[in-house]
Coordinates of C-alpha atoms (C1' of nucleotides) in Angstrom, one line a residue:
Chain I
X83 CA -41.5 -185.6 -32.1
X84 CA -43.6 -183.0 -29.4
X85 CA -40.5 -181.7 -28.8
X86 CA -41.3 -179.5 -32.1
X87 CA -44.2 -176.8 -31.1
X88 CA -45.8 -176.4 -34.5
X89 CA -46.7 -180.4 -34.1
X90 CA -49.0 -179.4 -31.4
X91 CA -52.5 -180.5 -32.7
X92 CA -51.2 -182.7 -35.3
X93 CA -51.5 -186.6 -35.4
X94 CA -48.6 -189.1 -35.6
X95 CA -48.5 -189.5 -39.0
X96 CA -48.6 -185.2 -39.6
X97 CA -45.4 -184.8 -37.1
X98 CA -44.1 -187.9 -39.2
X99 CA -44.0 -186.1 -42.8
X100 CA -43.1 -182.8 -40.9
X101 CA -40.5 -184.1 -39.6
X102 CA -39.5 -185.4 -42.7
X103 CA -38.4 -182.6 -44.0
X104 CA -36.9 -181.2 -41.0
X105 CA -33.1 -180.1 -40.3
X106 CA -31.9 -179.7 -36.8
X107 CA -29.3 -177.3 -36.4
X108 CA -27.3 -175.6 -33.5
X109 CA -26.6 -172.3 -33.2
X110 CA -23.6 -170.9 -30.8
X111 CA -25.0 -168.6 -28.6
X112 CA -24.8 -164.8 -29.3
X113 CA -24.7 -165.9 -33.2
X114 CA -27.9 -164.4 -35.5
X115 CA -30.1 -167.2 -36.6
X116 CA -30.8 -164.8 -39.0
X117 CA -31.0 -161.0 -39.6
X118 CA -33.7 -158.3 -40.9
X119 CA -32.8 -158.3 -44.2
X120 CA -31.9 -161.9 -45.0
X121 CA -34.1 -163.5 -47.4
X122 CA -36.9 -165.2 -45.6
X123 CA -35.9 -169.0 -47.1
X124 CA -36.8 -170.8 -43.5
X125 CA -39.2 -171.6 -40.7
X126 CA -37.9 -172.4 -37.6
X127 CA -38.7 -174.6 -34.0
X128 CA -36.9 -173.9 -31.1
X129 CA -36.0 -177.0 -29.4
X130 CA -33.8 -175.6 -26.9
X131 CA -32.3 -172.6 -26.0
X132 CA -33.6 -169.3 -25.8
X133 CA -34.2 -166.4 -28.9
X134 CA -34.2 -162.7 -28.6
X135 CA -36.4 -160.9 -31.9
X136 CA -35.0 -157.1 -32.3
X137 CA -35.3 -154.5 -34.8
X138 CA -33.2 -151.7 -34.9
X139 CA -32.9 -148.2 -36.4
X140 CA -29.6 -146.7 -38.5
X141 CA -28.2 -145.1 -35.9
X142 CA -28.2 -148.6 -33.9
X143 CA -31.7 -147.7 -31.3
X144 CA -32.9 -151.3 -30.7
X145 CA -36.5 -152.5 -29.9
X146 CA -36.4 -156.2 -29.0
X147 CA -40.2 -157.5 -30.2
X148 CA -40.3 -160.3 -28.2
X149 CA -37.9 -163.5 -26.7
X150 CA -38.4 -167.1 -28.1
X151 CA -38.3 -170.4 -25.7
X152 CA -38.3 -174.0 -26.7
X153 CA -41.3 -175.0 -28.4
X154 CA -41.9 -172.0 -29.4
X155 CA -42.2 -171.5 -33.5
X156 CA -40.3 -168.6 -35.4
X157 CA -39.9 -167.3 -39.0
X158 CA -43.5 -166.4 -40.1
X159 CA -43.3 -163.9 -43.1
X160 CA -45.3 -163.3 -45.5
X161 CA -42.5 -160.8 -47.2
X162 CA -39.0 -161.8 -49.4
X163 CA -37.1 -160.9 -46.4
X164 CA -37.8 -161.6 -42.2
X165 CA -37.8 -157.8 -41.3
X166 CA -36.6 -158.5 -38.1
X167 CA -33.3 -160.2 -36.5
X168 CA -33.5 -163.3 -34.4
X169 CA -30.1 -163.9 -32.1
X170 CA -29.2 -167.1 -30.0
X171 CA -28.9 -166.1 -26.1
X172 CA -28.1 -169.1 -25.1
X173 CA -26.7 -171.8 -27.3
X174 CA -29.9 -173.0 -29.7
X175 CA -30.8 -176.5 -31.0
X176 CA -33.4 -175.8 -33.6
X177 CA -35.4 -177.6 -36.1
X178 CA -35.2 -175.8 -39.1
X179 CA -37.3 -176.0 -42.6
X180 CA -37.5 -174.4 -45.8
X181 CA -40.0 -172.3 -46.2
X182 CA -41.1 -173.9 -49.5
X183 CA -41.6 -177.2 -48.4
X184 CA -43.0 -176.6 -45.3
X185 CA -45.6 -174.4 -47.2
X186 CA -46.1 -177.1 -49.7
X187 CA -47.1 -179.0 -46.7
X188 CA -50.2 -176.9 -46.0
X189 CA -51.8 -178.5 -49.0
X190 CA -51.5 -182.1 -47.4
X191 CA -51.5 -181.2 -43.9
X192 CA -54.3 -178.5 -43.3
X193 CA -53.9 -178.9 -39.6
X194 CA -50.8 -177.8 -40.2
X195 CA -51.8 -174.6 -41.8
X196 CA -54.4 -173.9 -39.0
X197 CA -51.6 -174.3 -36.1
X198 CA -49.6 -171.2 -37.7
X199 CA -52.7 -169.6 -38.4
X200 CA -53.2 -169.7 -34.4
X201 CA -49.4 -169.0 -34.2
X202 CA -49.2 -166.1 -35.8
X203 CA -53.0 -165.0 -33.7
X204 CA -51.0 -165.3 -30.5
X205 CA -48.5 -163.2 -31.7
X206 CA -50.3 -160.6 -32.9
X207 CA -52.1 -160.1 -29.4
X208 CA -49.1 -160.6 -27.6
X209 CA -47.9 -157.5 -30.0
X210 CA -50.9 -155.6 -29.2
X211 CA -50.3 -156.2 -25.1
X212 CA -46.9 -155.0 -25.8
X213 CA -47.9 -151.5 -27.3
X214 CA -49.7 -150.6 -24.5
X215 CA -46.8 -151.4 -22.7
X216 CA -44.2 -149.5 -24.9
X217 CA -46.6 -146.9 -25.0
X218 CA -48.7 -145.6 -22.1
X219 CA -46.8 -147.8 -19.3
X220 CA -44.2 -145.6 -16.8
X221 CA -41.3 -147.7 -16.2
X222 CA -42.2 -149.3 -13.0
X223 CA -45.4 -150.7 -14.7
X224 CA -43.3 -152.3 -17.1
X225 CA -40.9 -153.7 -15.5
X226 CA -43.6 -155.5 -13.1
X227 CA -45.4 -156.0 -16.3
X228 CA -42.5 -158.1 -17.7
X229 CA -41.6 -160.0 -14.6
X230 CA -45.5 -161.1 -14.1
X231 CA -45.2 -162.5 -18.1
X232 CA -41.9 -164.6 -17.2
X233 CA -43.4 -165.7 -14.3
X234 CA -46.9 -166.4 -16.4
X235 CA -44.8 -168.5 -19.1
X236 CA -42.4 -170.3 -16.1
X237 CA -45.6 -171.1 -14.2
X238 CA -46.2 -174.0 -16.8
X239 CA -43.2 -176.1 -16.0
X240 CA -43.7 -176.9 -12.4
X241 CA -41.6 -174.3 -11.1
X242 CA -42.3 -172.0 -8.0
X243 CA -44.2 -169.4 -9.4
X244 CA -42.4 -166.9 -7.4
X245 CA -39.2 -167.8 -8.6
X246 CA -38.6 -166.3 -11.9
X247 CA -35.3 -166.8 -14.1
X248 CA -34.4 -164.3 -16.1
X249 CA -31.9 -165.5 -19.4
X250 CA -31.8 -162.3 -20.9
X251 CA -29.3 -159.4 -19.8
X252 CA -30.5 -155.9 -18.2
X253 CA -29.4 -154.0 -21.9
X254 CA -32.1 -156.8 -23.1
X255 CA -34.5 -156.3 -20.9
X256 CA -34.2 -152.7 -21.7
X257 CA -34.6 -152.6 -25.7
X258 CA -37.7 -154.8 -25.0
X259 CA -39.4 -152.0 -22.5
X260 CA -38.5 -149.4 -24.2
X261 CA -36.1 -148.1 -21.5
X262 CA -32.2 -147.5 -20.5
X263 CA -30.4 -150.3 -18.9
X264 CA -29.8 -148.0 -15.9
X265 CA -33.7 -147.2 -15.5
X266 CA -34.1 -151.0 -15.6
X267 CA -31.3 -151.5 -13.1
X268 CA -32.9 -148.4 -10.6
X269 CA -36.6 -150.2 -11.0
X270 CA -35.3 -153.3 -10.1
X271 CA -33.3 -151.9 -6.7
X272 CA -36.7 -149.5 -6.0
X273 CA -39.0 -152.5 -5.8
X274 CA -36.1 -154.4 -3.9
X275 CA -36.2 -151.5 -1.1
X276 CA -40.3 -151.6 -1.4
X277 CA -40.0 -155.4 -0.8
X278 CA -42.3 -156.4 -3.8
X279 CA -38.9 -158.4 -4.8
X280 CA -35.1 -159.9 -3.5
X281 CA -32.3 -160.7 -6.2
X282 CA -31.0 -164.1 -5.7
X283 CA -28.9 -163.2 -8.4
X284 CA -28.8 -160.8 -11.9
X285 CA -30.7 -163.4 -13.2
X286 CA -32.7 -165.1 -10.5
X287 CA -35.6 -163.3 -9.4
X288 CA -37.7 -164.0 -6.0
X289 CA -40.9 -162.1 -6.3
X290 CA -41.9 -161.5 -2.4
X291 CA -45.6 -160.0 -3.6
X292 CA -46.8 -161.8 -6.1
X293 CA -50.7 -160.0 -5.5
X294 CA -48.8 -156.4 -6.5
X295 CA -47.5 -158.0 -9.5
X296 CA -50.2 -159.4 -10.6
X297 CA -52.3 -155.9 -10.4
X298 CA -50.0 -153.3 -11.8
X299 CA -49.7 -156.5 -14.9
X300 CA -52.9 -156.8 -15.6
X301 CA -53.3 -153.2 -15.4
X302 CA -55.6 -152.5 -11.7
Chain T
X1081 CA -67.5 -158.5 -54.7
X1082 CA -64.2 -157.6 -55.2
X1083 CA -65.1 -154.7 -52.7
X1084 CA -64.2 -157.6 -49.9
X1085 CA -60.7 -157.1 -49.1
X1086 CA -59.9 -160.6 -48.0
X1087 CA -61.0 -161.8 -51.5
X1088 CA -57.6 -160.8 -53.1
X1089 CA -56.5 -164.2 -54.4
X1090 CA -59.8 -165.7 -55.0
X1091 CA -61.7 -166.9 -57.8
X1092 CA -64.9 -165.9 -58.8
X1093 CA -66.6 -169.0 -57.4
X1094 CA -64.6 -168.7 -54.0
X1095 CA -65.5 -165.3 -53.7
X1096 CA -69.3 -165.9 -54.5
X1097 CA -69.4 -168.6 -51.6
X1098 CA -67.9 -166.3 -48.7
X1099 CA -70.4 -163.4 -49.7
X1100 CA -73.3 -166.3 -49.4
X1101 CA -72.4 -165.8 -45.6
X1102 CA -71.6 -162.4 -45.3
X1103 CA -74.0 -159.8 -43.7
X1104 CA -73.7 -156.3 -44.6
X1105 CA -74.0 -153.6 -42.1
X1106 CA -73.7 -150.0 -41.3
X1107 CA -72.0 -148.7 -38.1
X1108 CA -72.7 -144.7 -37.0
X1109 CA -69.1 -142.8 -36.4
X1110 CA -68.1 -143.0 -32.4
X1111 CA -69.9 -146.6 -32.3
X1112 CA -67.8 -149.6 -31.0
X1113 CA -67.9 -152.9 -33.7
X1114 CA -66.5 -154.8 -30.6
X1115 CA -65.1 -154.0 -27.6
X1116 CA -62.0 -155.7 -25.7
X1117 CA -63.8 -158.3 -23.6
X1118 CA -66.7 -159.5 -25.9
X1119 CA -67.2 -162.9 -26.9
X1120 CA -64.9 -163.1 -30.9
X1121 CA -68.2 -164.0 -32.5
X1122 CA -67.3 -162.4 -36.3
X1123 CA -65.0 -161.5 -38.8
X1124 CA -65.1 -158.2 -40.8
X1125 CA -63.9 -156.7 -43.5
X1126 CA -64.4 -152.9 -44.0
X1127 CA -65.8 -151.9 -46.8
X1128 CA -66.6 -147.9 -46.2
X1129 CA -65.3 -145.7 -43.5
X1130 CA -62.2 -145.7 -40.9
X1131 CA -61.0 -147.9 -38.0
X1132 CA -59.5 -147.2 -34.7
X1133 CA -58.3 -150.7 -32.9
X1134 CA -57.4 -149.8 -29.0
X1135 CA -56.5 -151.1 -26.2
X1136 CA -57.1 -149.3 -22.6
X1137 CA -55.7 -149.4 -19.0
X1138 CA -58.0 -149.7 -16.1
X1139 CA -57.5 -145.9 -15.5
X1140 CA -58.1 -144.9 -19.0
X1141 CA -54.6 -145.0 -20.6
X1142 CA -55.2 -146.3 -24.1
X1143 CA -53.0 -147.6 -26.3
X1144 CA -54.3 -147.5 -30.0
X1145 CA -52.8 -150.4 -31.9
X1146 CA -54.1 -149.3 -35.8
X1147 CA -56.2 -147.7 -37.5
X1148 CA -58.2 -149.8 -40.1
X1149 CA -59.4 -148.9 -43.7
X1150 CA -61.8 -150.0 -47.1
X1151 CA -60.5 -153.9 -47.6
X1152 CA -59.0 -153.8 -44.4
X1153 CA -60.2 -157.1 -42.2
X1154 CA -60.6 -157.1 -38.9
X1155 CA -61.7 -159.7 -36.2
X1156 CA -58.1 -162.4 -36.2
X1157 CA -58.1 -163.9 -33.2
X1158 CA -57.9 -167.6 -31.8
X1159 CA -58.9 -166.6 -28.3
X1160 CA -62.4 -166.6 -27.0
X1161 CA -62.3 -162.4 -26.5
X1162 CA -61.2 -159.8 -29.1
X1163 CA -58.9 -158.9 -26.5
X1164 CA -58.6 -154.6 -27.9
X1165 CA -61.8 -152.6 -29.1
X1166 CA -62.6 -151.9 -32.4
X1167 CA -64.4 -148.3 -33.0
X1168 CA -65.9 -146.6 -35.8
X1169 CA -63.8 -143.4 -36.5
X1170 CA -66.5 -142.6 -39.5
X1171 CA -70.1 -144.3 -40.8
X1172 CA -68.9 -147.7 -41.5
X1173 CA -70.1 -150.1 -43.7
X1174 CA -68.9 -153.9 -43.2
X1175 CA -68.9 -157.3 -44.3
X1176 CA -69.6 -158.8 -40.9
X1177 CA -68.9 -163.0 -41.0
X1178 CA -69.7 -165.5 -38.4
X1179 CA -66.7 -166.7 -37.4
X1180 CA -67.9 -170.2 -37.3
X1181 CA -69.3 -170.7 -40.9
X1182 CA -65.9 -168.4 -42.1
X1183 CA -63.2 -171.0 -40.7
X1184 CA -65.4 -174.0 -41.4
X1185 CA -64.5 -171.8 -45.3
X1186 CA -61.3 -173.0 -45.2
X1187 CA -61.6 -176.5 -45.6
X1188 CA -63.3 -176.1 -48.9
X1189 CA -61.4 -172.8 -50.2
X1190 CA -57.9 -173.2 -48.8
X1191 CA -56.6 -169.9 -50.4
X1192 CA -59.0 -168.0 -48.1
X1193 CA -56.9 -169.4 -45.1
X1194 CA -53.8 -168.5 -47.0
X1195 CA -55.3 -165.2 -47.1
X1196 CA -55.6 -164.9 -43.9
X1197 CA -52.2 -166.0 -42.8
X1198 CA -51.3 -163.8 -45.3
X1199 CA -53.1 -160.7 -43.5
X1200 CA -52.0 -161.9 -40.5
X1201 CA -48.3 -161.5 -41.5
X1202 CA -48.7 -158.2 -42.6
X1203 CA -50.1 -157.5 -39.0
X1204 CA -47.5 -158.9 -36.9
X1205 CA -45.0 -157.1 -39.7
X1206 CA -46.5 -153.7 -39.4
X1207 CA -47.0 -154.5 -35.0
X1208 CA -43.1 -154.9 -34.8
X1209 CA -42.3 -152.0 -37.0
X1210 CA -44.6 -150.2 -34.4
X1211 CA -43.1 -151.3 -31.5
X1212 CA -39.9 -149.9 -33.0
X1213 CA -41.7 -146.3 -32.8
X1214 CA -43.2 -146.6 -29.6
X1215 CA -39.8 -147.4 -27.9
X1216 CA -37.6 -146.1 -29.4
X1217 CA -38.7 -143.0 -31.3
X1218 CA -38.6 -139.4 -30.7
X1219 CA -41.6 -137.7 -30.6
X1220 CA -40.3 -135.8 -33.9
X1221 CA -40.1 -138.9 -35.3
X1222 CA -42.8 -140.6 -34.6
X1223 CA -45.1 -138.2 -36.2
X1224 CA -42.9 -138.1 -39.2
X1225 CA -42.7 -142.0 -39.3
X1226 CA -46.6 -141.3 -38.9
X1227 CA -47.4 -139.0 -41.6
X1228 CA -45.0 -141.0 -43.7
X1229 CA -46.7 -144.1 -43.6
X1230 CA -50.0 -142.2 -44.2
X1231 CA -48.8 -140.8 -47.2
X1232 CA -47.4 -144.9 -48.1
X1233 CA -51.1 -145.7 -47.8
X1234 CA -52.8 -143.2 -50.1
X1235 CA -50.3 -143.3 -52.8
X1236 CA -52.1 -146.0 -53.6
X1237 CA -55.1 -144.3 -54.7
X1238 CA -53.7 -142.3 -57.4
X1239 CA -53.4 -138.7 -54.8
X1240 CA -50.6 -136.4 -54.8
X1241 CA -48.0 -138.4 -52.7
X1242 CA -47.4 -134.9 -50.4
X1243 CA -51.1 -134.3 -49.5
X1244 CA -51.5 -136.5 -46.8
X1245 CA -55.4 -136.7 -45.1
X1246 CA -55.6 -137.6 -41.2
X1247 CA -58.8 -138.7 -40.4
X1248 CA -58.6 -139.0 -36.5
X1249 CA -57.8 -136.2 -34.6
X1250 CA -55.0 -135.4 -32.4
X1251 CA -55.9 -137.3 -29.4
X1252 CA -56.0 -140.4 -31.7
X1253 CA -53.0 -139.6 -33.1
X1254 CA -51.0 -139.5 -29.8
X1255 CA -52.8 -143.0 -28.5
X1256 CA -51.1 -144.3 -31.4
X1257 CA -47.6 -142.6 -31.4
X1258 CA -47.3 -143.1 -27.2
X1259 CA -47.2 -139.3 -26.7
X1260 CA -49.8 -136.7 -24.9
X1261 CA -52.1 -134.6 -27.9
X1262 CA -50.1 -131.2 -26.3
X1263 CA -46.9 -133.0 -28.2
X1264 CA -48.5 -134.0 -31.3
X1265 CA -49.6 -130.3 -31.4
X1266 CA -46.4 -128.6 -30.8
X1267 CA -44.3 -131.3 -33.2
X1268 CA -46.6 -130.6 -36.2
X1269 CA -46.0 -126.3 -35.1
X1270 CA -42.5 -126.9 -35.1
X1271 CA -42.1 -129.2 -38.5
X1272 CA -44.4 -126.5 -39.6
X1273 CA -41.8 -123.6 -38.5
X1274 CA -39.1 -125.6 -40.3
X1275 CA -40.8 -125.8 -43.5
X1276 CA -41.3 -129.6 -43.3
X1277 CA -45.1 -129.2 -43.7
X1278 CA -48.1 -126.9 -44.0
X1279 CA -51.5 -127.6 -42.4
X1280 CA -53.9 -127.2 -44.8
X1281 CA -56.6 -127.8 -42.3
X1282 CA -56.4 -129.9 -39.0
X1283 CA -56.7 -133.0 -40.8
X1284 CA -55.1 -132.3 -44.1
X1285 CA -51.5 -132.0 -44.5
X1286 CA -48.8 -130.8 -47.1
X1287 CA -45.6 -132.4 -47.3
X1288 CA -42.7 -129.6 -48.6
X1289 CA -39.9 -131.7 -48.0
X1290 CA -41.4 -135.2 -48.7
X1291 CA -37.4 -136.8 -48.6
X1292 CA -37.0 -135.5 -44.9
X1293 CA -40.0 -137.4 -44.1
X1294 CA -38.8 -140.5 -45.5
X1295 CA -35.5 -140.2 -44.1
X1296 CA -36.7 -140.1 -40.7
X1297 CA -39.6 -142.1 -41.3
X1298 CA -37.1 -145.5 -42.4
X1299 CA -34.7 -144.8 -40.0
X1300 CA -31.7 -143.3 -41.9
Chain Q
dC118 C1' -6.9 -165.0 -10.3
dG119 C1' -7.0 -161.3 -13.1
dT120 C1' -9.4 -159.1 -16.6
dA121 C1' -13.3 -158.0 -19.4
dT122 C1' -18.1 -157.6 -19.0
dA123 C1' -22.3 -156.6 -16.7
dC124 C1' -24.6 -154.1 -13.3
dT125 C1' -25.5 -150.4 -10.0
dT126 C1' -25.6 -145.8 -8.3
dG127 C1' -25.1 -140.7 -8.4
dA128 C1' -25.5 -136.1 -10.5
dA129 C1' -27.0 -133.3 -14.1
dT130 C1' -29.9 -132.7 -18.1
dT131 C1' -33.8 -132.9 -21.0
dG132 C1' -37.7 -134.5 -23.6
dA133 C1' -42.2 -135.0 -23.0
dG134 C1' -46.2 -134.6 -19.8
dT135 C1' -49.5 -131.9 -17.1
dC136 C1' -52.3 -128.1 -16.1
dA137 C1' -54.3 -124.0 -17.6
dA138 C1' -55.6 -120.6 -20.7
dT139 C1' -56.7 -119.2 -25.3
dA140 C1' -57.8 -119.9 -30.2
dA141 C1' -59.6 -122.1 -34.0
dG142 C1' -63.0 -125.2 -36.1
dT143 C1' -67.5 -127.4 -36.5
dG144 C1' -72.1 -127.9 -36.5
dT145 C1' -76.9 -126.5 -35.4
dG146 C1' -81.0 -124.0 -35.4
dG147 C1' -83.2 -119.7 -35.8
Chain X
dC436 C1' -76.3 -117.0 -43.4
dC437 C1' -74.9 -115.9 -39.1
dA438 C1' -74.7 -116.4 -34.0
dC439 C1' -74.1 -119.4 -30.4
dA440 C1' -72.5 -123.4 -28.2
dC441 C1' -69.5 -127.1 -28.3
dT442 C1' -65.7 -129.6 -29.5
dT443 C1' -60.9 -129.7 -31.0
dA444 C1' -56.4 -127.8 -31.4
dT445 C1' -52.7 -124.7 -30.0
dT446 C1' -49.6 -122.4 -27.0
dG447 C1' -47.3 -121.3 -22.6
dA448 C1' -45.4 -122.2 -18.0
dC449 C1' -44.0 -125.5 -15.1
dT450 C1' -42.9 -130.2 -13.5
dC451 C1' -41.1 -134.6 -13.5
dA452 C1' -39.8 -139.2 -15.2
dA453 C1' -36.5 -141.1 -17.6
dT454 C1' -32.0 -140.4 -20.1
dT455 C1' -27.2 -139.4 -20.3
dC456 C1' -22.8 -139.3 -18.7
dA457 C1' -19.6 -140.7 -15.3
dA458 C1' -17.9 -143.3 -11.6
dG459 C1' -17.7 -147.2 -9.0
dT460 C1' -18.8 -152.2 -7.8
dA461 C1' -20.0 -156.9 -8.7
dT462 C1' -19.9 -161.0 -11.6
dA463 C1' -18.5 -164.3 -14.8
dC464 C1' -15.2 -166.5 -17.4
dG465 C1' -10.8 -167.9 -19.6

DNA sequence: CGTATACTTGAATTGAGTCAATAAGTGTGG
DNA sequence: CCACACTTATTGACTCAATTCAAGTATACG
């Protein structure tokens, strides 16, 4: 069962027991998985499909913390409740576990326990790498910023590294950079006139300078 | 040694065998613990003084991420680097860990690698509440989120919930809130002009209207 | 194929930044 | 304890990047 990210590191017989006690659900897409307040009773696996993670203010401001892919592991929480929303943007096949068991499993499985532990590590650096970003980036920074990450994470599954898909709408994209969809949608056209990029289409992305990309990301 | 944050949850015994490996030491104010790209050698847990964590840009820009306090622990990370800088804000004194001899810990005290998923939770809770701030915040309400959460933290300690002490100064301040120092400045004039506060001294505060500061502060 | 949704572009506005000049603290040594 | 130097904070004037509001155009989908 390596389709289930959190197995990563974990023998046979581990992913056997997790497994185990594993539901796999679908989710339409555009349907919450679950929302900020909701008691936190689950861990998830995506298995297909992709996540967006938002949290938003009263008056409805969102900031989207971060997007989810398959393999990828969601629901840590130490609190009652999640905190944050998790919605299906595409349609989602997930395995799903309760929270209880698969904390009992820690006990039995320490592996297990270590493999969140480096879970929730990642996340909190990919957290701090976004600050910056949300903070002290100008909007052309972050935009290049974001399109270097997709094409980062894409560059594992033997794609063109130049080609970059984008599942997410601009509004998305936006409440994740901390910007207006129309300051998305003017960066985009800018660094199609400056030739750094060519839109195959809204959600196909050809990145003609790759180099540039790869400085303003890494922050040169 | 109940002076070591990360011991919450542990027994006597426990606690006993992680001070066996911990070094105590003292760090001047303005001194780096770590800085972004050194080798993650320790673990820490603060036991005296204040914490900035940062991040910075090649040009400078610097994000800071959190500020750190007595109990706090500081040094997560499953990558080879620290990946942000850690600097003394005040004299520190620490519980400084080799990472090495603390993870090989929790095979024989599992509750101290619940307490550190634990602590990590909390991190990537408070992160995504702070990405919320950075981009998607006014600079009015960032400080008051701010202050608010300031005032969160020393209610603890049996102050006056409206006498809120700042320890960094304004430039730290606006690394953390994503705004220049001039703005912190002129927001604290003007919540003063309204009423909502009185500056005792640079870095202590009086909250008049402590309700208006949580209304903004939870997003209401 | 038409209609709703998503995206782009333009014009005007504004919140926050920058630069520059004080003012207020803070600490140090005589 | 005060005077000096240095750091930190405030305030003002101006600028500008990004937002908002308002069309218009493209795209996707039933």
């Amino acid at each position: 069962m390596r389709e289930i990210g959190v197995c990563a590191g974990l023998n046979d017989d581990e992913c056997g027991r997790l497994v185990a006690i594993a539901t796999r659900i679908k989710i339409d897409a555009k349907r919450a998985v679950f929302s900020e307040t909701d008691p936190a009773r689950h861990v998830f696996n995506v298995t297909a499909g992709s996540i967006r993670l938002s949290k938003a203010l009263a008056d409805g401001r969102r900031q989207i913390t971060g997007f989810l892919f398959p393999g990828d592991f969601l629901g840590i929480a130490y609190a009652k409740t999640y905190a944050y929303t998790a919605e299906a943007m595409t349609p989602l096949s997930l395995c799903r576990f309760q929270r209880q068991k698969f904390e009992a499993l820690f006990n039995e499985i320490p592996a297990l326990e270590r493999r969140v532990l480096e879970v929730a590590s990642n996340e909190i650096k990919t957290a701090q790498d976004h600050m910056l970003l949300l903070g002290r980036k100008s909007a052309k920074e972050k935009v290049l910023s974001f399109l270097w990450s997709c094409s980062e994470r894409t560059a594992h599954e033997n794609r063109p590294a130049d080609l970059v898909e984008l599942p997410m709408n601009r509004i998305d994209v936006a409440d994740y950079l901390g910007l207006s969809a129309e300051t998305v949608s003017r960066t985009f056209s800018r660094l199609v006139n400056e030739g750094v990029l060519e839109l195959l289409t809204n959600h196909t992305i050809i990145v003609r300078q790759p180099e540039r990309l790869r400085k303003i990301a890494e922050g040169e």
